[in-house]
Amino acid sequence: MTENKPKRPLLYYYVMAILIILCINTVIVPTFFSPKVHEISYTTFLDMLNDNKLSKVEITDKRMAALVKDGDEQEIYVTGRIDDPDLVNRLMQAKVEFAQVVPKEPNPIVSFFTNWVLPIAIFFILGQLFMRYMGGRMGGGNFMSFGKSNAKIYVEAQTGKSFADVAGQDEAKEALMELVDFLHNPERYKAMGANMPKGALLVGPPGTGKTLLAKAIAGEAKVPFFSISGSEFVEMFVGMGAARVRDLFKQAAEKAPCIVFIDEIDAIGKKRDGQLGGNDEREQTLNQLLSEMDGFDGGKGVVILAATNRPEALDKALLRPGRFDRRIPVELPDMRGREAILQVHGKDVKMDPSVDYNALARATAGASGAELANIINEGALRAVKLGHPAVQQADLEESIEVVIAGYQRKGAVISPEEKKVIAYHEIGHALVAALQKNSAPVHKITIIPRTNGALGYTMQIAENESVLMKKEELFNKICTICGGRSAEELVFASITSGAANDIEQATKIARSMVTRLGMTEEFDMMATEVISNVYLGGDASLQCSDGTAQAIDAKVLSIIKSAHEKARQLLADNRDKLDKLAAYLLEKETITGEEFMRLLHAAQAEEEKAPSLPPLAQQGSPAPSLNAEAAQQ
Ligand code: ADP
Ligand code: MG
Ligand code: ZN
């Protein structure tokens, strides 16, 4: 966003001015314009007097100053005054002009001015400057304008973003354009008797482009656009947030038709829970917001947009009709959306024409727009590092892995024995996945350690992005996750700490099958867990009695146990393939999904000569997924 032009630091100018004045007074004036003063002794003075060299003497209480005859007016000779009763006679004799100079009584008005008015004025000015400076730092703008909202105003394309910068998200764009149309053609809606909507809430996971959409709409709407972050309402002083809200709405009413955008609205819009020690300031701000939104009549032409990734935490009053009654979901992009986002960001970098965006989009299931933008950027960085003339497919593929699993840890020391365990573990995952009909094959397997702690990983492929998961698919997924540990058990007859991540994931899936997805007979369609923060990873909390919790645990355990058993059985039945593939991976360190399938098919063809096993199911066209579980902590 284009920030308000930063104010030139006023303090800086004042300090410079004071320094310059000091410099003139202490250095330049004394050296160039003041008379030269020579200190002389009393004897020298008397000598000069006797030699008739002096023309004029001034006497004060403690000192005497003399000018030399025919000398420069600017040369002054000064000596201390000695209690010399003859002095007057001597001066008379020498015929010098002399006088006792009485120290001047200063003008009372001037002295009042210099002693009182001036210091007070200086303190006042300094105080003002200080407060203004502090006010600026606290985000308050001007010291005199506490409680003023500091919403940034954009008109037309000042944000430099338009809908062309937002790839995918067509539904959200459409909903937003409808709002803009309300602002531009209110008559059409009035003629129909329709009320203008007052507000819309953009909800979705982080990095999906909510803030970006708001900036883009500012560019598209061609009406004034106020943008403010929810946290900017939260102030040090109670009542300030409410004052800011009032001011924001006042400004908006003056500029109508216009759009007001409140980013991260959960900062002020959290549920008022009536707990003791609740945040008074936040509640006041929220109340003010609620009443301001009510105060608007729809005809005024002010649309309020807000964005959040915690819609469930918002106060119900905010969401009722007449306030943020429209909810515009901004979800993670699907494959087409990902391809479009990659293309939008690819335009900004020097891209090799051979780059296949579709392949990249297929390899990044589950990635948000922000992650995709990051992948393009990492790819460009890698191209620079390797001295490529343009960003190549390989750069981008590596950067996908960097974003998933961190950088390669080239220096990691792993003993050959451990490497072997890791290879079997990863092939275990891949083989179980491939051997199960409903489970997706793999995209890539590697045993090069990564900086996120993964010692190796298997990138899974979702054949097509389905919106529904069958019970069998979920179960098979758990089997695949158990495949790593099962291979270790089978081959080495011992187990390692490398499956911690797998265990966590398997448990999570099994648990959700029992508690939320109604996939067990025991609990039928009863929900025993609720998920909060759907868009932020989702923490589940149990909602059932202790007895039920125990039964749930038992059921979860039994699901995992049978999945583990199935994985072990599958691998035991295909031990020779496991050995072959693991040896190949150990040698190559990284193998692609195609290599893996080729080897597997070759092994199967051999077996078919001795037809003991049924042929395997056809593998679909690959579309790898980002949630390639990072195996082996
Ligand atoms: P949030 O939803 O958390 O507010 P942002 O709008 O800040 O996410 O998005 C972060 C960045 O991700 C954007 O600046 C942009 O570079 C990229 N991005 C996200 N979604 C898209 C999209 N649909 N098209 C293009 N870029 C996107
Ligand atoms: Mg945002
Ligand atoms: Zn694993």
XYZ file of C-alpha atoms and ligand atoms in Angstrom:
662
model
C 0.000 0.000 0.000
C 1.159 3.477 -0.626
C 1.706 4.931 2.814
C 0.880 8.526 3.634
C 3.944 10.571 2.784
C 6.070 10.450 5.907
C 6.164 13.894 7.524
C 9.623 15.482 7.366
C 10.879 15.276 10.910
C 10.154 18.771 12.216
C 12.312 18.189 15.230
C 15.233 17.719 12.938
C 14.764 21.188 11.423
C 14.456 22.818 14.829
C 17.608 21.181 16.102
C 19.475 22.299 12.980
C 18.267 25.885 13.411
C 19.331 25.982 17.051
C 22.740 24.576 16.184
C 23.255 27.181 13.471
C 22.331 30.023 15.827
C 24.659 28.685 18.491
C 27.431 28.415 15.956
C 27.002 32.023 14.796
C 26.944 33.353 18.347
C 29.843 31.419 19.761
C 32.228 31.058 16.863
C 31.625 33.349 13.926
C 30.677 36.614 15.673
C 33.453 36.485 18.279
C 36.192 35.643 15.771
C 35.245 37.986 12.954
C 33.273 40.840 14.424
C 34.366 41.269 18.061
C 37.279 43.481 19.084
C 40.554 41.783 19.943
C 41.266 41.790 23.639
C 44.833 41.742 24.996
C 45.314 40.935 28.624
C 48.154 42.997 30.050
C 49.644 43.396 33.494
C 49.127 46.502 35.623
C 52.788 47.457 35.206
C 52.526 47.320 31.435
C 49.410 49.415 31.718
C 51.232 52.028 33.778
C 54.132 51.955 31.353
C 51.839 52.535 28.429
C 50.139 55.316 30.347
C 53.457 56.954 31.149
C 54.605 56.622 27.553
C 51.437 58.464 26.613
C 50.287 55.688 24.391
C 46.720 55.419 25.619
C 43.855 57.489 24.326
C 40.891 56.295 26.365
C 40.373 54.241 29.544
C 37.246 52.729 30.888
C 37.106 51.693 34.508
C 34.738 49.228 36.018
C 34.649 47.749 39.503
C 37.232 45.094 38.826
C 38.845 45.804 35.483
C 40.105 48.551 33.287
C 40.061 48.623 29.531
C 42.159 50.951 27.390
C 42.435 51.967 23.773
C 45.776 52.831 22.210
C 46.368 56.235 20.573
C 46.329 56.063 16.780
C 45.658 52.366 17.198
C 42.944 50.204 15.828
C 39.582 50.737 17.516
C 39.291 46.974 17.652
C 42.413 46.503 19.803
C 41.553 46.623 23.459
C 43.989 46.288 26.338
C 42.551 44.985 29.534
C 44.007 44.726 33.017
C 42.777 44.034 36.491
C 41.964 47.012 38.681
C 44.371 47.507 41.562
C 43.411 49.674 44.463
C 45.673 52.526 43.365
C 44.748 55.884 44.873
C 47.044 57.636 42.396
C 45.309 56.242 39.430
C 43.103 59.252 38.812
C 46.111 61.577 38.993
C 48.100 59.470 36.623
C 45.258 59.407 34.156
C 44.816 63.163 34.472
C 48.485 63.671 33.847
C 48.421 61.502 30.767
C 45.440 63.449 29.518
C 43.477 60.317 28.783
C 39.779 60.336 28.488
C 38.481 58.189 31.337
C 35.315 57.295 33.034
C 33.967 54.820 35.529
C 31.444 52.768 33.787
C 28.543 51.807 36.017
C 27.030 48.494 35.000
C 23.855 49.332 33.129
C 20.504 48.629 34.762
C 18.816 46.374 32.208
C 15.492 47.483 30.828
C 12.857 45.765 33.077
C 10.656 44.861 30.137
C 13.540 43.286 28.277
C 14.699 41.387 31.328
C 11.168 40.159 32.010
C 11.038 38.968 28.429
C 14.380 37.187 28.501
C 13.947 35.681 31.963
C 10.359 34.533 31.737
C 8.670 34.711 28.393
C 11.494 33.287 26.326
C 12.214 30.145 28.416
C 8.514 29.387 28.726
C 8.060 29.779 25.006
C 11.022 27.510 24.354
C 9.693 24.847 26.711
C 6.279 25.085 25.160
C 7.625 24.659 21.654
C 9.854 21.767 22.692
C 6.941 20.113 24.489
C 4.772 20.448 21.418
C 7.434 18.968 19.228
C 7.998 16.083 21.617
C 4.323 15.242 21.840
C 3.912 15.451 18.121
C 6.888 13.173 17.678
C 5.569 10.675 20.209
C 2.070 10.935 18.793
C 3.462 10.055 15.400
C 5.273 7.061 16.793
C 2.168 5.753 18.518
C 0.345 5.881 15.247
C -1.758 8.743 16.469
C -0.648 11.229 13.874
C -0.966 14.562 15.606
C -0.801 15.203 19.304
C -3.772 17.507 19.027
C -5.828 14.912 17.213
C -6.091 12.036 19.679
C -9.019 9.917 18.717
C -8.851 10.789 15.050
C -8.959 7.724 12.913
C -5.854 7.174 10.876
C -7.499 5.302 8.054
C -5.565 5.629 4.864
C -7.634 6.927 2.029
C -7.176 5.642 -1.463
C -8.931 6.883 -4.510
C -9.075 4.823 -7.680
C -5.969 2.840 -8.424
C -3.783 4.257 -5.679
C -3.123 0.858 -4.205
C -1.614 -0.129 -7.527
C -3.672 -3.328 -7.470
C -6.593 -4.342 -9.603
C -8.557 -7.510 -10.161
C -5.950 -8.522 -12.722
C -3.542 -9.008 -9.808
C -5.882 -11.414 -8.072
C -5.922 -14.762 -9.796
C -8.737 -17.204 -9.258
C -11.198 -16.268 -6.481
C -13.816 -15.573 -9.116
C -16.748 -15.945 -6.724
C -15.251 -13.452 -4.304
C -14.548 -11.027 -7.123
C -18.096 -11.335 -8.358
C -19.555 -10.686 -4.910
C -17.332 -7.652 -4.480
C -18.184 -6.268 -7.898
C -21.828 -6.495 -6.975
C -21.134 -4.273 -3.985
C -19.347 -1.778 -6.168
C -22.282 -1.769 -8.517
C -24.486 -0.775 -5.591
C -22.312 2.259 -5.108
C -22.294 3.247 -8.750
C -25.930 2.638 -9.667
C -27.970 3.038 -6.517
C -31.062 4.072 -8.528
C -31.395 0.655 -10.100
C -31.597 -0.977 -6.719
C -33.817 1.700 -5.254
C -36.252 1.359 -8.146
C -36.590 -2.290 -7.278
C -37.057 -1.445 -3.627
C -33.913 -3.328 -2.637
C -31.850 -2.199 0.308
C -28.182 -1.703 -0.140
C -26.114 -4.169 1.847
C -24.083 -2.455 4.517
C -21.188 -4.743 4.966
C -19.402 -7.813 3.730
C -16.965 -10.020 5.548
C -14.103 -11.675 3.705
C -13.256 -14.920 5.479
C -10.639 -17.508 4.679
C -7.317 -19.012 5.699
C -4.239 -16.789 5.896
C -2.536 -15.945 2.639
C -5.494 -16.543 0.368
C -5.626 -12.956 -0.808
C -8.196 -11.233 1.407
C -6.156 -8.102 1.907
C -5.128 -8.263 -1.728
C -8.763 -8.426 -2.842
C -9.599 -5.391 -0.752
C -6.746 -3.449 -2.300
C -7.842 -4.559 -5.729
C -11.404 -3.442 -5.136
C -10.075 -0.019 -4.176
C -8.544 0.084 -7.614
C -11.671 -1.153 -9.341
C -14.349 0.769 -7.492
C -13.242 4.291 -8.397
C -14.743 5.595 -5.160
C -12.820 6.714 -2.081
C -11.557 3.758 -0.120
C -10.728 3.891 3.587
C -8.418 1.175 4.783
C -7.686 0.538 8.433
C -6.498 -2.429 10.433
C -8.537 -3.636 13.383
C -5.548 -3.343 15.665
C -5.291 0.365 14.940
C -8.442 0.924 16.955
C -6.902 -0.595 20.014
C -5.252 2.201 21.883
C -3.465 2.897 25.072
C -6.312 4.949 26.488
C -9.802 3.702 27.111
C -12.318 5.353 24.871
C -9.830 6.138 22.146
C -10.844 3.218 19.946
C -14.479 4.244 20.123
C -13.526 7.797 19.232
C -11.592 6.506 16.257
C -14.566 4.497 15.050
C -16.788 7.576 15.313
C -14.302 9.641 13.408
C -13.840 7.006 10.719
C -17.565 6.829 10.087
C -17.878 10.585 10.100
C -15.192 10.861 7.460
C -16.770 8.075 5.449
C -20.177 9.758 5.564
C -18.619 12.941 4.214
C -16.981 11.086 1.346
C -19.921 8.816 0.439
C -20.258 6.895 -1.781
C -17.200 5.106 -0.520
C -15.836 1.824 0.839
C -14.426 1.316 4.315
C -12.159 -1.680 4.776
C -11.331 -2.999 8.249
C -8.597 -5.626 7.987
C -8.171 -8.292 10.689
C -11.438 -7.263 12.299
C -11.162 -9.973 14.970
C -8.833 -7.579 16.817
C -11.895 -5.569 17.846
C -14.796 -7.804 16.934
C -14.143 -10.690 19.345
C -17.087 -12.109 21.232
C -18.001 -10.152 24.309
C -17.962 -12.920 26.826
C -18.880 -11.071 29.969
C -15.905 -12.472 31.807
C -14.434 -10.485 34.636
C -11.382 -8.555 33.583
C -12.560 -8.503 30.010
C -11.102 -5.921 27.735
C -13.202 -2.828 28.373
C -11.525 -0.804 25.694
C -12.153 -3.433 23.047
C -15.772 -3.830 24.032
C -16.348 -0.095 23.901
C -14.800 0.026 20.470
C -16.946 -2.862 19.313
C -20.101 -1.287 20.707
C -19.272 1.914 18.923
C -18.753 0.007 15.688
C -22.073 -1.766 16.098
C -23.989 1.407 16.714
C -22.241 3.246 13.889
C -23.187 0.472 11.511
C -26.776 0.746 12.660
C -26.664 4.482 12.311
C -25.984 4.274 8.614
C -28.951 4.253 6.439
C -28.372 2.088 3.415
C -28.995 4.953 1.030
C -25.894 6.805 2.148
C -23.682 4.722 -0.067
C -21.084 3.493 2.376
C -20.093 -0.147 2.119
C -18.081 -1.645 4.934
C -15.740 -4.495 4.115
C -13.891 -6.475 6.724
C -11.482 -9.395 6.599
C -10.703 -12.077 9.146
C -9.506 -15.624 9.389
C -11.368 -16.266 12.608
C -15.017 -15.692 11.741
C -16.205 -17.967 14.526
C -14.554 -15.718 17.088
C -16.531 -12.686 15.977
C -19.324 -11.321 18.077
C -22.685 -12.547 16.859
C -24.003 -9.001 16.863
C -21.513 -8.088 14.167
C -22.789 -10.788 11.869
C -26.499 -10.190 12.052
C -28.392 -8.841 9.039
C -27.840 -5.138 8.619
C -24.231 -5.376 9.682
C -21.733 -7.779 8.165
C -24.480 -9.891 6.757
C -22.646 -10.974 3.651
C -19.915 -13.454 4.009
C -17.521 -13.782 1.116
C -15.430 -16.929 1.452
C -11.894 -16.658 0.162
C -10.782 -20.277 0.119
C -7.533 -22.002 -0.708
C -7.184 -22.090 -4.492
C -8.032 -25.209 -6.479
C -5.763 -26.516 -9.213
C -6.934 -24.006 -11.812
C -6.664 -21.200 -9.291
C -3.146 -22.253 -8.366
C -2.093 -22.284 -11.979
C -3.520 -18.796 -12.464
C -1.821 -17.478 -9.326
C 1.500 -18.949 -10.420
C 1.061 -17.272 -13.788
C 0.222 -13.902 -12.255
C 3.333 -13.999 -10.118
C 5.395 -15.581 -12.901
C 4.877 -12.415 -14.926
C 7.012 -10.488 -12.495
C 10.075 -12.683 -12.952
C 12.128 -13.682 -15.952
C 10.526 -17.009 -16.722
C 11.838 -19.587 -19.132
C 9.151 -20.133 -21.809
C 9.296 -23.884 -21.244
C 7.987 -23.631 -17.678
C 4.934 -25.831 -17.191
C 2.629 -24.007 -14.781
C 0.127 -26.826 -14.831
C 2.649 -29.328 -13.511
C 3.604 -26.900 -10.742
C -0.040 -26.345 -9.849
C -0.550 -30.098 -9.605
C 2.429 -30.401 -7.305
C 1.179 -27.765 -4.879
C -2.210 -28.975 -3.667
C -3.181 -27.181 -0.498
C -0.854 -24.237 -1.024
C -2.225 -20.744 -0.409
C -1.711 -17.806 -2.756
C 0.955 -16.424 -0.481
C 2.833 -19.731 -0.546
C 2.608 -19.876 -4.327
C 3.964 -16.337 -4.596
C 6.737 -17.454 -2.301
C 7.469 -20.506 -4.459
C 7.925 -18.313 -7.535
C 10.214 -16.035 -5.605
C 12.295 -18.902 -4.177
C 12.607 -20.248 -7.718
C 13.893 -16.904 -8.948
C 16.390 -16.760 -6.078
C 17.640 -20.225 -6.955
C 17.975 -19.262 -10.632
C 20.147 -16.324 -9.625
C 22.238 -18.507 -7.341
C 22.861 -21.065 -10.064
C 23.443 -18.433 -12.727
C 20.542 -19.476 -14.945
C 19.586 -16.939 -17.616
C 15.898 -17.388 -16.703
C 13.879 -19.259 -14.097
C 13.569 -22.893 -15.118
C 11.189 -25.681 -14.232
C 13.843 -27.331 -12.068
C 14.279 -24.141 -10.050
C 10.561 -24.012 -9.368
C 10.299 -27.698 -8.493
C 13.123 -27.383 -6.020
C 11.536 -24.293 -4.560
C 8.273 -26.172 -3.992
C 10.224 -28.578 -1.848
C 11.974 -25.719 -0.110
C 8.619 -24.247 0.787
C 7.272 -27.607 1.977
C 10.265 -29.000 3.744
C 12.931 -26.353 3.945
C 16.326 -26.311 2.292
C 18.494 -29.339 1.694
C 20.795 -30.027 4.581
C 23.877 -30.892 2.633
C 26.120 -31.011 5.666
C 24.002 -33.388 7.724
C 25.964 -36.417 8.817
C 23.930 -39.573 8.532
C 25.535 -42.977 8.933
C 25.041 -45.533 6.137
C 23.029 -47.711 8.507
C 20.655 -44.829 9.270
C 20.376 -43.972 5.598
C 19.243 -47.503 4.949
C 16.575 -47.262 7.631
C 15.362 -43.994 6.143
C 15.235 -45.457 2.642
C 13.161 -48.430 3.820
C 10.898 -46.129 5.788
C 10.141 -43.917 2.789
C 9.710 -46.827 0.390
C 7.411 -48.346 2.985
C 5.118 -45.321 2.698
C 5.270 -45.267 -1.087
C 4.752 -48.985 -1.535
C 1.766 -49.174 0.782
C 0.296 -46.193 -1.066
C 0.825 -47.821 -4.433
C -0.443 -51.223 -3.360
C -3.760 -49.872 -2.161
C -6.300 -49.214 -4.800
C -7.839 -46.135 -3.282
C -4.692 -44.522 -2.070
C -2.799 -42.196 -4.350
C 0.623 -43.124 -5.702
C 3.667 -41.006 -5.085
C 5.177 -38.040 -6.896
C 8.646 -38.088 -5.500
C 10.623 -39.853 -2.817
C 13.812 -38.487 -1.373
C 16.156 -39.278 1.465
C 18.042 -36.000 1.327
C 17.523 -34.373 4.698
C 15.815 -30.997 4.878
C 16.138 -28.100 7.249
C 12.686 -28.620 8.736
C 13.979 -31.788 10.359
C 12.663 -34.273 7.814
C 15.277 -36.883 7.053
C 13.418 -37.913 3.946
C 9.927 -37.690 2.631
C 7.410 -39.056 0.212
C 5.368 -36.572 -1.762
C 1.914 -38.003 -2.204
C -0.365 -37.526 -5.129
C -4.053 -36.907 -4.932
C -5.381 -38.258 -8.221
C -7.937 -35.558 -8.498
C -8.896 -33.004 -5.949
C -12.042 -34.423 -4.515
C -14.241 -32.549 -2.126
C -15.413 -35.692 -0.372
C -13.299 -38.378 1.260
C -14.596 -41.904 1.497
C -14.160 -43.807 4.711
C -11.934 -46.338 2.928
C -9.774 -43.562 1.533
C -9.198 -42.169 4.984
C -8.398 -45.604 6.326
C -5.994 -46.239 3.461
C -4.344 -42.939 4.163
C -3.678 -44.074 7.711
C -2.276 -47.329 6.314
C 0.091 -45.377 4.080
C 1.213 -43.307 7.037
C 1.845 -46.498 9.000
C 3.831 -47.899 6.048
C 7.069 -46.212 7.100
C 7.239 -47.685 10.567
C 5.959 -51.048 9.287
C 8.842 -51.329 6.829
C 11.316 -50.629 9.616
C 9.775 -53.314 11.793
C 9.735 -55.812 8.985
C 13.283 -55.308 7.775
C 15.244 -54.349 10.852
C 13.092 -55.958 13.530
C 13.509 -52.770 15.536
C 11.862 -49.392 15.558
C 13.253 -45.846 15.525
C 12.198 -42.407 16.635
C 11.675 -41.428 13.003
C 7.948 -41.959 12.920
C 6.863 -39.275 15.384
C 5.342 -37.119 12.678
C 3.595 -40.105 11.098
C 2.107 -41.100 14.422
C 0.775 -37.636 15.007
C -0.875 -37.511 11.599
C -2.330 -40.997 11.760
C -3.852 -40.230 15.137
C -5.316 -36.983 13.891
C -7.057 -38.650 10.964
C -8.300 -41.602 13.005
C -9.595 -39.260 15.666
C -11.514 -37.101 13.270
C -13.070 -40.231 11.757
C -14.408 -41.127 15.180
C -15.287 -37.766 16.665
C -16.405 -35.592 13.800
C -16.992 -37.554 10.633
C -19.374 -40.135 12.041
C -17.495 -43.020 10.491
C -17.851 -45.531 13.285
C -20.805 -47.632 14.265
C -20.284 -46.972 17.949
C -20.702 -43.226 17.761
C -22.843 -43.109 14.685
C -23.550 -39.487 13.796
C -22.671 -37.967 17.122
C -20.150 -35.164 17.170
C -17.906 -35.477 20.160
C -15.383 -32.844 19.208
C -15.699 -29.310 17.952
C -13.111 -27.511 15.917
C -12.312 -23.914 16.606
C -10.272 -21.800 14.209
C -11.184 -23.713 11.078
C -8.982 -21.463 8.993
C -6.010 -21.522 11.315
C -5.191 -25.194 11.559
C -8.147 -26.011 13.775
C -7.732 -26.994 17.413
C -10.217 -29.667 18.338
C -11.721 -29.782 21.772
C -13.659 -32.714 23.161
C -17.310 -32.241 23.963
C -18.405 -35.383 25.708
C -18.424 -37.132 29.048
C -15.351 -38.848 30.462
C -16.736 -42.275 29.735
C -17.296 -41.390 26.090
C -13.789 -39.956 25.890
C -12.402 -43.310 26.995
C -14.476 -45.156 24.458
C -13.295 -42.741 21.764
C -9.671 -43.358 22.658
C -10.218 -47.083 22.449
C -11.858 -46.776 19.060
C -9.128 -44.509 17.697
C -6.523 -46.977 18.876
C -8.303 -49.879 17.227
C -8.479 -48.045 13.880
C -4.790 -47.249 13.992
C -3.932 -50.792 15.035
C -5.806 -52.357 12.163
C -4.286 -49.877 9.696
C -0.824 -50.668 11.014
C -1.534 -54.395 10.718
C -2.738 -53.960 7.149
C 0.361 -51.990 6.188
C 2.632 -54.590 7.761
C 0.798 -57.361 5.928
C 0.997 -55.587 2.573
C 4.704 -55.029 2.937
C 5.364 -58.575 4.119
C 3.556 -59.884 1.047
C 5.700 -57.676 -1.180
C 9.007 -57.983 0.612
C 11.053 -58.477 -2.554
C 9.689 -55.257 -4.099
C 10.375 -53.405 -0.898
C 14.006 -54.547 -0.961
C 14.509 -53.707 -4.620
C 12.981 -50.258 -4.391
C 14.784 -49.388 -1.160
C 18.123 -50.383 -2.656
C 17.400 -48.220 -5.693
C 16.421 -45.231 -3.550
C 19.489 -45.691 -1.381
C 21.630 -45.452 -4.485
C 19.838 -42.514 -6.162
C 18.747 -40.608 -3.002
C 15.877 -39.020 -4.928
C 13.518 -40.835 -7.262
C 10.469 -39.615 -9.106
C 7.027 -41.161 -9.076
C 7.557 -42.494 -12.617
C 10.800 -44.231 -11.742
C 9.121 -45.752 -8.746
C 6.161 -47.039 -10.759
C 8.452 -48.370 -13.521
C 10.447 -50.396 -11.040
C 7.313 -51.582 -9.325
C 5.711 -52.659 -12.576
C 8.898 -54.443 -13.627
C 8.902 -56.362 -10.366
C 5.230 -57.169 -10.785
C 5.787 -58.394 -14.341
C 8.424 -60.778 -13.062
C 6.005 -62.090 -10.505
C 3.268 -62.586 -13.033
C 5.314 -65.331 -14.605
C 4.622 -67.165 -11.392
C 1.021 -66.031 -10.919
C 0.603 -65.986 -7.184
C -0.726 -62.456 -6.665
C -3.636 -60.698 -8.356
C -2.610 -57.828 -10.716
C -2.543 -54.360 -9.246
C -5.057 -51.683 -9.936
C -4.422 -49.130 -12.628
C -2.689 -46.001 -11.383
C -4.269 -42.718 -12.393
C -2.599 -39.615 -13.721
C -0.574 -38.094 -10.949
C -1.382 -34.894 -9.092
C 0.886 -34.687 -6.091
C -0.197 -33.018 -2.901
C 1.505 -30.475 -0.740
C 0.698 -32.269 2.437
C 3.368 -34.749 1.569
C 3.914 -35.808 5.072
C 7.390 -35.078 6.161
C 8.511 -38.379 7.482
C 11.208 -39.043 9.993
C 11.735 -36.294 12.458
P -4.571 -12.625 3.523
O -5.728 -13.416 3.015
O -3.909 -13.313 4.669
O -4.906 -11.200 3.784
P -2.963 -11.485 1.489
O -4.037 -10.822 0.736
O -2.142 -10.602 2.348
O -3.516 -12.682 2.336
O -2.052 -12.264 0.448
C -0.668 -12.369 0.601
C 0.034 -12.437 -0.730
O -0.252 -13.671 -1.382
C -0.434 -11.380 -1.695
O 0.301 -10.211 -1.537
C -0.169 -12.023 -3.043
O 1.166 -11.819 -3.440
C -0.360 -13.487 -2.775
N -1.698 -13.940 -3.191
C -2.628 -14.482 -2.392
N -3.734 -14.811 -3.089
C -3.506 -14.448 -4.367
C -4.279 -14.525 -5.579
N -5.505 -15.044 -5.597
N -3.714 -14.060 -6.708
C -2.480 -13.542 -6.705
N -1.722 -13.432 -5.616
C -2.196 -13.889 -4.443
Mg -4.555 -9.998 5.386
Zn 7.170 -41.527 7.647
